[in-house]
Short mmCIF file of C-alpha atoms in Angstrom, two decimals:
data_model
loop_
_atom_site.label_atom_id
_atom_site.label_comp_id
_atom_site.label_asym_id
_atom_site.label_seq_id
_atom_site.Cartn_x
_atom_site.Cartn_y
_atom_site.Cartn_z
CA MET A 1 104.79 226.12 25.49
CA SER A 2 108.34 225.34 25.39
CA GLY A 3 109.51 223.66 22.15
CA SER A 4 106.18 224.22 20.33
CA THR A 5 104.91 226.95 17.92
CA VAL A 6 101.28 228.03 18.18
CA SER A 7 99.69 229.82 15.08
CA CYS A 8 96.61 231.95 15.76
CA TRP A 9 94.50 233.11 12.81
CA GLU A 10 90.95 234.31 12.13
CA ALA A 11 88.80 233.05 9.35
CA SER A 12 87.84 235.81 7.05
CA THR A 13 84.16 234.83 6.47
CA PRO A 14 81.52 233.53 8.86
CA GLN A 15 80.94 230.38 6.73
CA LEU A 16 84.64 229.51 7.02
CA LYS A 17 84.43 229.91 10.70
CA VAL A 18 81.63 227.35 10.67
CA TRP A 19 83.64 224.82 8.74
CA VAL A 20 86.64 225.32 11.14
CA LEU A 21 84.50 224.61 14.09
CA LEU A 22 82.86 221.64 12.57
CA GLY A 23 86.27 220.29 11.58
CA LEU A 24 87.61 220.70 15.20
CA PHE A 25 84.54 218.93 16.49
CA ILE A 26 84.90 215.95 13.98
CA ALA A 27 88.66 215.81 15.09
CA LEU A 28 87.78 215.69 18.67
CA ALA A 29 84.76 213.44 18.65
CA PRO A 30 86.67 210.11 18.99
CA GLY A 31 88.55 211.29 21.88
CA LEU A 32 85.29 212.49 23.50
CA ALA A 33 83.51 209.30 22.87
CA LEU A 34 86.39 207.50 24.59
CA ALA A 35 86.18 209.72 27.57
CA GLN A 36 82.50 209.05 27.92
CA GLN A 37 82.96 205.23 27.54
CA ALA A 38 85.67 205.46 30.31
CA THR A 39 83.15 206.34 32.73
CA ILE A 40 80.99 203.51 32.26
CA SER A 41 81.58 200.45 34.60
CA ALA A 42 82.16 197.33 32.47
CA ALA A 43 79.86 194.36 33.03
CA ASP A 44 81.30 191.34 34.89
CA PRO A 45 82.42 188.56 32.39
CA LEU A 46 79.85 185.92 31.54
CA GLY A 47 80.95 182.33 31.41
CA SER A 48 79.94 179.85 28.56
CA ILE A 49 77.88 176.72 28.39
CA THR A 50 80.48 174.17 27.47
CA SER A 51 78.11 171.21 26.96
CA SER A 52 74.19 171.05 26.40
CA LYS A 53 72.66 167.66 26.03
CA LYS A 54 69.10 166.59 26.03
CA THR A 55 68.27 164.33 29.02
CA ALA A 56 65.08 162.68 30.30
CA CYS A 57 62.93 164.83 32.44
CA PRO A 58 61.84 163.82 35.87
CA ALA A 59 58.50 162.42 36.56
CA GLY A 60 55.78 164.76 37.63
CA GLY A 61 55.21 168.48 37.05
CA VAL A 62 54.01 170.09 33.88
CA SER A 63 53.81 167.46 31.16
CA GLY A 64 55.43 167.78 27.73
CA GLY A 65 58.79 169.13 28.77
CA VAL A 66 62.01 168.84 27.09
CA CYS A 67 64.95 168.72 29.41
CA TYR A 68 68.57 169.59 29.01
CA LYS A 69 71.82 169.12 31.12
CA LEU A 70 74.17 172.19 30.86
CA VAL A 71 77.64 172.31 31.88
CA ILE A 72 78.40 176.05 33.04
CA SER A 73 82.13 177.44 32.97
CA CYS A 74 82.57 180.75 34.63
CA PRO A 75 85.82 182.77 35.40
CA HIS A 76 87.47 182.19 38.77
CA VAL A 77 84.87 179.64 40.11
CA ALA A 78 84.43 175.86 39.61
CA ASP A 79 82.40 174.56 36.82
CA MET A 80 78.86 173.58 37.53
CA SER A 81 75.95 171.67 35.76
CA ALA A 82 72.38 172.69 35.75
CA HIS A 83 69.21 171.19 34.34
CA LEU A 84 66.67 172.93 32.31
CA LYS A 85 63.08 172.04 31.65
CA VAL A 86 61.52 173.70 28.83
CA ASN A 87 57.75 173.51 27.99
CA SER A 88 56.41 175.08 24.69
CA PRO A 89 52.68 176.40 24.26
CA ALA A 90 50.38 174.78 21.84
CA GLY A 91 50.48 177.84 19.50
CA THR A 92 52.84 180.57 18.73
CA SER A 93 54.97 181.65 21.73
CA SER A 94 54.26 185.05 23.11
CA GLY A 95 57.54 185.12 25.07
CA THR A 96 59.90 182.99 27.12
CA VAL A 97 59.94 182.90 30.81
CA ILE A 98 62.71 181.61 33.12
CA PHE A 99 61.45 180.27 36.51
CA GLY A 100 64.21 179.98 39.30
CA ALA A 101 63.61 178.18 42.59
CA GLY A 102 64.23 179.81 45.86
CA GLY A 103 67.45 179.56 48.00
CA ASN A 104 70.27 178.53 45.87
CA GLY A 105 68.35 177.55 42.71
CA VAL A 106 68.11 173.73 43.60
CA GLY A 107 65.12 172.06 42.33
CA TYR A 108 62.46 172.90 39.83
CA TYR A 109 60.00 175.69 40.51
CA GLU A 110 57.18 173.59 39.80
CA LYS A 111 58.11 171.08 42.67
CA GLU A 112 59.77 173.60 45.04
CA PHE A 113 56.65 175.54 45.87
CA ILE A 114 53.04 174.28 46.84
CA PHE A 115 51.59 176.21 44.00
CA GLY A 116 54.66 176.29 41.67
CA GLU A 117 53.18 173.98 38.97
CA THR A 118 50.18 176.05 39.06
CA ALA A 119 52.31 179.18 38.31
CA VAL A 120 54.27 177.54 35.61
CA ASP A 121 51.36 175.91 34.05
CA SER A 122 49.32 179.07 33.94
CA VAL A 123 52.15 181.02 32.06
CA LEU A 124 52.47 178.10 29.64
CA SER A 125 48.67 178.03 29.07
CA GLY A 126 48.82 181.80 28.49
CA GLY A 127 51.06 181.22 25.46
CA PHE A 128 54.69 181.53 26.84
CA THR A 129 57.58 179.11 26.58
CA THR A 130 58.60 178.16 30.09
CA ALA A 131 62.27 177.40 31.06
CA GLN A 132 62.91 176.02 34.58
CA ILE A 133 66.35 176.18 35.87
CA ASN A 134 67.59 173.44 38.59
CA PHE A 135 71.13 173.85 39.72
CA ASP A 136 73.23 170.97 40.89
CA GLY A 137 75.71 171.20 43.67
CA LEU A 138 73.57 169.59 46.44
CA SER A 139 71.91 172.32 48.58
CA GLN A 140 74.49 175.01 47.67
CA GLY A 141 73.39 175.28 43.95
CA TRP A 142 74.63 178.26 42.08
CA MET A 143 76.06 179.67 45.47
CA ASN A 144 78.42 176.70 45.78
CA GLY A 145 81.73 178.53 46.59
CA PRO A 146 84.37 179.61 46.92
CA GLY A 147 84.32 182.93 44.96
CA GLY A 148 81.63 184.99 46.72
CA PRO A 149 78.04 185.54 45.54
CA ARG A 150 78.87 188.07 42.92
CA LYS A 151 81.18 185.81 40.99
CA LEU A 152 79.01 182.72 41.50
CA ALA A 153 75.91 184.59 40.11
CA CYS A 154 77.69 184.24 36.72
CA ARG A 155 76.23 180.70 36.69
CA TYR A 156 72.68 182.09 36.55
CA ALA A 157 73.62 184.86 34.09
CA THR A 158 75.32 182.47 31.71
CA VAL A 159 72.33 180.04 31.74
CA ALA A 160 69.90 183.11 31.10
CA ARG A 161 72.16 183.97 28.20
CA TRP A 162 72.00 180.39 26.68
CA VAL A 163 68.22 180.46 27.02
CA TYR A 164 68.10 183.87 25.38
CA ASP A 165 70.16 182.60 22.40
CA HIS A 166 68.89 178.94 22.16
CA ILE A 167 65.57 178.50 23.64
CA ARG A 168 63.48 181.67 22.47
CA PRO A 169 61.43 180.38 19.55
CA SER A 170 61.92 183.86 17.86
CA VAL A 171 64.67 186.65 18.20
CA THR A 172 61.84 189.08 18.33
CA GLU A 173 60.31 187.49 21.55
CA ALA A 174 60.64 188.96 24.97
CA LEU A 175 62.84 187.13 27.69
CA CYS A 176 61.38 187.49 30.99
CA ALA A 177 62.25 185.65 34.52
CA THR A 178 60.99 185.02 38.06
CA GLY A 179 62.71 183.77 41.23
CA ASN A 180 61.78 183.67 44.94
CA SER A 181 64.23 184.98 47.61
CA GLY A 182 67.75 183.78 46.54
CA GLY A 183 66.17 183.07 43.02
CA SER A 184 65.22 186.82 42.79
CA ALA A 185 68.94 187.81 43.95
CA ALA A 186 70.30 185.62 40.92
CA ILE A 187 68.18 187.84 38.47
CA ALA A 188 69.11 191.06 40.26
CA TYR A 189 72.88 190.04 39.95
CA ALA A 190 72.36 189.47 36.20
CA LEU A 191 70.86 192.99 35.77
CA ALA A 192 73.12 194.85 38.12
CA HIS A 193 76.57 193.32 37.34
CA TYR A 194 76.27 191.30 34.12
CA GLY A 195 74.64 193.61 31.74
CA GLU A 196 71.57 191.53 31.24
CA SER A 197 69.05 194.27 31.24
CA SER A 198 69.58 194.05 27.47
CA LEU A 199 68.34 190.47 27.68
CA PHE A 200 65.34 190.68 30.03
CA SER A 201 62.20 192.65 29.06
CA MET A 202 60.50 192.13 32.37
CA VAL A 203 61.41 190.34 35.70
CA GLU A 204 59.31 189.36 38.77
CA LEU A 205 61.52 189.32 41.85
CA THR A 206 59.57 187.78 44.84
CA SER A 207 60.59 187.97 48.43
CA GLY A 208 64.02 189.59 47.82
CA PRO A 209 66.67 190.19 46.60
CA PRO A 210 68.11 189.44 50.05
CA GLN A 211 71.72 189.91 48.80
CA SER A 212 71.12 193.55 48.01
CA ARG A 213 73.59 194.55 50.79
CA ILE A 214 75.39 191.76 52.06
CA ASP A 215 77.30 193.95 54.51
CA TYR A 216 73.88 194.90 56.20
CA GLY A 217 72.80 191.19 56.33
CA CYS A 218 76.04 189.83 57.67
CA ILE A 219 77.44 192.63 59.97
CA CYS A 220 74.06 193.31 61.69
CA ASP A 221 74.56 196.80 62.83
CA ARG A 222 71.82 198.42 61.10
CA PRO A 223 68.52 199.53 62.63
CA ALA A 224 65.18 197.84 61.81
CA VAL A 225 63.20 199.67 59.09
CA SER A 226 59.54 200.20 58.00
CA VAL A 227 58.52 198.23 54.98
CA SER A 228 55.52 198.53 52.51
CA CYS A 229 54.14 195.02 52.97
CA HIS A 230 54.30 194.57 56.81
CA ASN A 231 52.99 196.50 59.62
CA GLY A 232 55.85 197.46 62.05
CA LEU A 233 59.78 197.34 61.66
CA LEU A 234 61.76 194.47 60.27
CA GLY A 235 65.35 193.88 60.89
CA GLN A 236 68.05 193.52 58.07
CA CYS A 237 70.14 190.97 59.78
CA TYR A 238 70.40 187.51 58.23
CA GLY A 239 70.83 185.66 61.44
CA VAL A 240 73.20 182.93 61.91
CA LYS A 241 71.46 180.07 60.22
CA THR A 242 70.73 182.08 57.08
CA ALA A 243 74.28 183.42 57.01
CA GLN A 244 75.58 180.00 57.21
CA MET A 245 73.21 178.57 54.60
CA ALA A 246 73.24 181.45 52.09
CA ILE A 247 76.46 183.32 52.40
CA ASP A 248 79.10 181.40 54.21
CA GLN A 249 79.16 178.57 51.69
CA ALA A 250 79.64 181.18 48.89
CA TYR A 251 82.99 182.03 50.48
CA ARG A 252 83.77 178.68 51.97
CA ASN A 253 84.34 180.24 55.40
CA THR A 254 82.42 181.57 58.30
CA SER A 255 82.93 185.32 57.60
CA CYS A 256 79.32 186.13 57.52
CA SER A 257 77.93 183.99 60.34
CA SER A 258 80.81 185.15 62.47
CA ALA A 259 80.13 188.76 61.85
CA VAL A 260 76.47 188.20 62.65
CA THR A 261 77.22 187.79 66.28
CA SER A 262 80.48 189.78 66.56
CA HIS A 263 79.29 192.71 64.28
CA SER A 264 83.00 192.85 63.13
CA ARG A 265 83.48 195.08 60.05
CA VAL A 266 86.81 193.35 58.97
CA ASN A 267 85.09 192.03 55.89
CA ALA A 268 82.74 194.96 55.25
CA GLY A 269 84.44 196.03 52.12
CA ILE A 270 84.32 192.42 50.63
CA PHE A 271 80.48 192.07 51.52
CA LEU A 272 79.88 195.42 50.00
CA LYS A 273 81.74 194.66 46.76
CA ASP A 274 79.84 191.27 46.51
CA SER A 275 76.48 192.90 47.06
CA ILE A 276 73.90 193.56 44.26
CA ASP A 277 73.88 197.27 45.20
CA SER A 278 77.73 197.61 45.25
CA THR A 279 79.35 200.81 44.46
CA ASP A 280 79.77 199.83 40.69
CA ALA A 281 76.34 198.43 40.33
CA SER A 282 74.03 199.29 37.41
CA LEU A 283 70.67 200.18 38.78
CA SER A 284 68.96 201.64 35.69
CA TYR A 285 67.40 199.27 33.33
CA PRO A 286 65.41 201.30 30.55
CA THR A 287 64.36 198.20 28.60
CA THR A 288 63.44 196.01 31.67
CA ASP A 289 60.24 196.29 33.64
CA VAL A 290 61.12 195.35 37.14
CA HIS A 291 58.33 194.04 39.44
CA LEU A 292 59.08 193.20 43.07
CA VAL A 293 56.36 191.22 45.23
CA PHE A 294 56.47 190.56 49.03
CA GLY A 295 54.28 188.60 51.36
CA GLY A 296 52.55 190.13 54.10
CA LYS A 297 53.52 187.29 56.41
CA ASP A 298 57.22 187.29 55.51
CA THR A 299 59.09 188.77 58.47
CA SER A 300 62.52 187.89 57.19
CA SER A 301 65.46 190.26 56.39
CA ALA A 302 64.63 189.50 52.77
CA VAL A 303 61.86 192.09 52.85
CA PRO A 304 63.65 195.17 53.91
CA LEU A 305 66.70 194.16 51.89
CA GLY A 306 64.62 193.61 48.97
CA GLN A 307 62.80 196.90 49.39
CA TYR A 308 66.20 198.64 49.71
CA TYR A 309 66.88 197.24 46.27
CA ALA A 310 63.70 198.52 44.90
CA ASP A 311 64.26 201.97 46.23
CA ARG A 312 67.58 202.00 44.57
CA VAL A 313 66.44 201.18 40.98
CA THR A 314 66.10 204.25 39.16
CA SER A 315 64.23 203.02 36.08
CA LYS A 316 60.66 201.74 35.79
CA HIS A 317 59.81 199.48 38.77
CA VAL A 318 56.65 198.31 40.67
CA LEU A 319 56.33 196.98 44.32
CA ASP A 320 53.33 194.93 45.34
CA CYS A 321 52.18 192.94 48.22
CA VAL A 322 50.29 189.57 48.69
CA ALA A 323 48.82 189.90 52.22
CA ASP A 324 48.59 186.26 53.12
CA ALA A 325 51.93 184.96 51.53
CA PRO A 326 54.87 183.79 53.55
CA HIS A 327 58.41 184.21 52.46
CA SER A 328 58.02 181.31 49.92
CA LEU A 329 55.33 183.43 48.15
CA PRO A 330 54.20 180.84 45.60
CA ASP A 331 53.28 178.45 48.57
CA VAL A 332 49.96 180.29 48.58
CA LEU A 333 47.57 180.30 45.71
CA ASP A 334 47.15 183.85 45.20
CA GLY A 335 50.91 184.32 45.37
CA ALA A 336 51.42 181.92 42.54
CA ASN A 337 48.61 183.63 40.66
CA LYS A 338 50.13 187.00 41.13
CA VAL A 339 53.38 185.78 39.72
CA ALA A 340 51.77 184.15 36.69
CA ASP A 341 49.32 187.06 36.11
CA ASP A 342 52.14 189.67 36.08
CA LEU A 343 54.23 187.53 33.79
CA LYS A 344 51.46 187.21 31.36
CA SER A 345 50.33 190.83 31.54
CA PHE A 346 53.96 192.39 31.24
CA CYS A 347 56.29 190.08 29.54
CA HIS A 348 56.71 191.88 26.37
CA LYS A 349 59.26 193.97 24.65
CA GLN A 350 59.60 197.33 26.28
#
């Protein structure tokens, strides 16, 4: 090599050779570690809870709750407030379970589903602390854009972190979560893009997540597929109404609903990047037990898109069916009981 001198030598004893090699390894180790770290995708940045105040709980639902109003500030999206209703068990808590409503997270789980209160009360009676999230923002909830679904999911992930830090009665307890449809997507975003597999010990995703591949749902150029919980084939297209309600509002434009009818791929790259299963998603959760449950009467695109996510998760996961359940799985009693029984059985440190 020009301008440099290289000296070569051989150690005179085997012991010295060992020490030389060990010294070289130690010298190189920091560089090797940096090279390994550079291949790991960094999690999307969490936001912060800039205000948390106790407030009066609404009438009805599970009694004895303590309610909070939280102001959420996330990078690159507008601030938003959410309400949290926390109920504590009579004895020592066995863990903390977050309940998220369907759609865009507006409303308390106990009131949004016919048997929602049954599920929450069953988990509470089973010895768990329950925390129900209710996002503000009219019908748009946590998906109130602009910013796109992935950035907006910071809102749920930030609240989950606050519950982990401030609501769990003990730092040794498990944190678990359930949500239906869009509620399951919020949890899946937290796992795939916000590094929260380190927070959640178990999650129960019902009827989704439908945002696993937004490009499939919006562009509508994929074939129907066979799914585990339904006889026959189901399409992966959102349809215009769902696209308008669930995706367009996240961008504050009509890019998804327009693509549903035109099949335009102009925004395919944006849709993929904002999907739960984007090219940089984390899909291995060694310390999170992932359960996905679908209704046998659910014929929406959330089923094939949710099963797509299930097939992509490389760590421990379970897929179950409730034969008589519609898309709003806790609207039937055995659907609500399935959610509650799974949480009580599997919500523990992995």
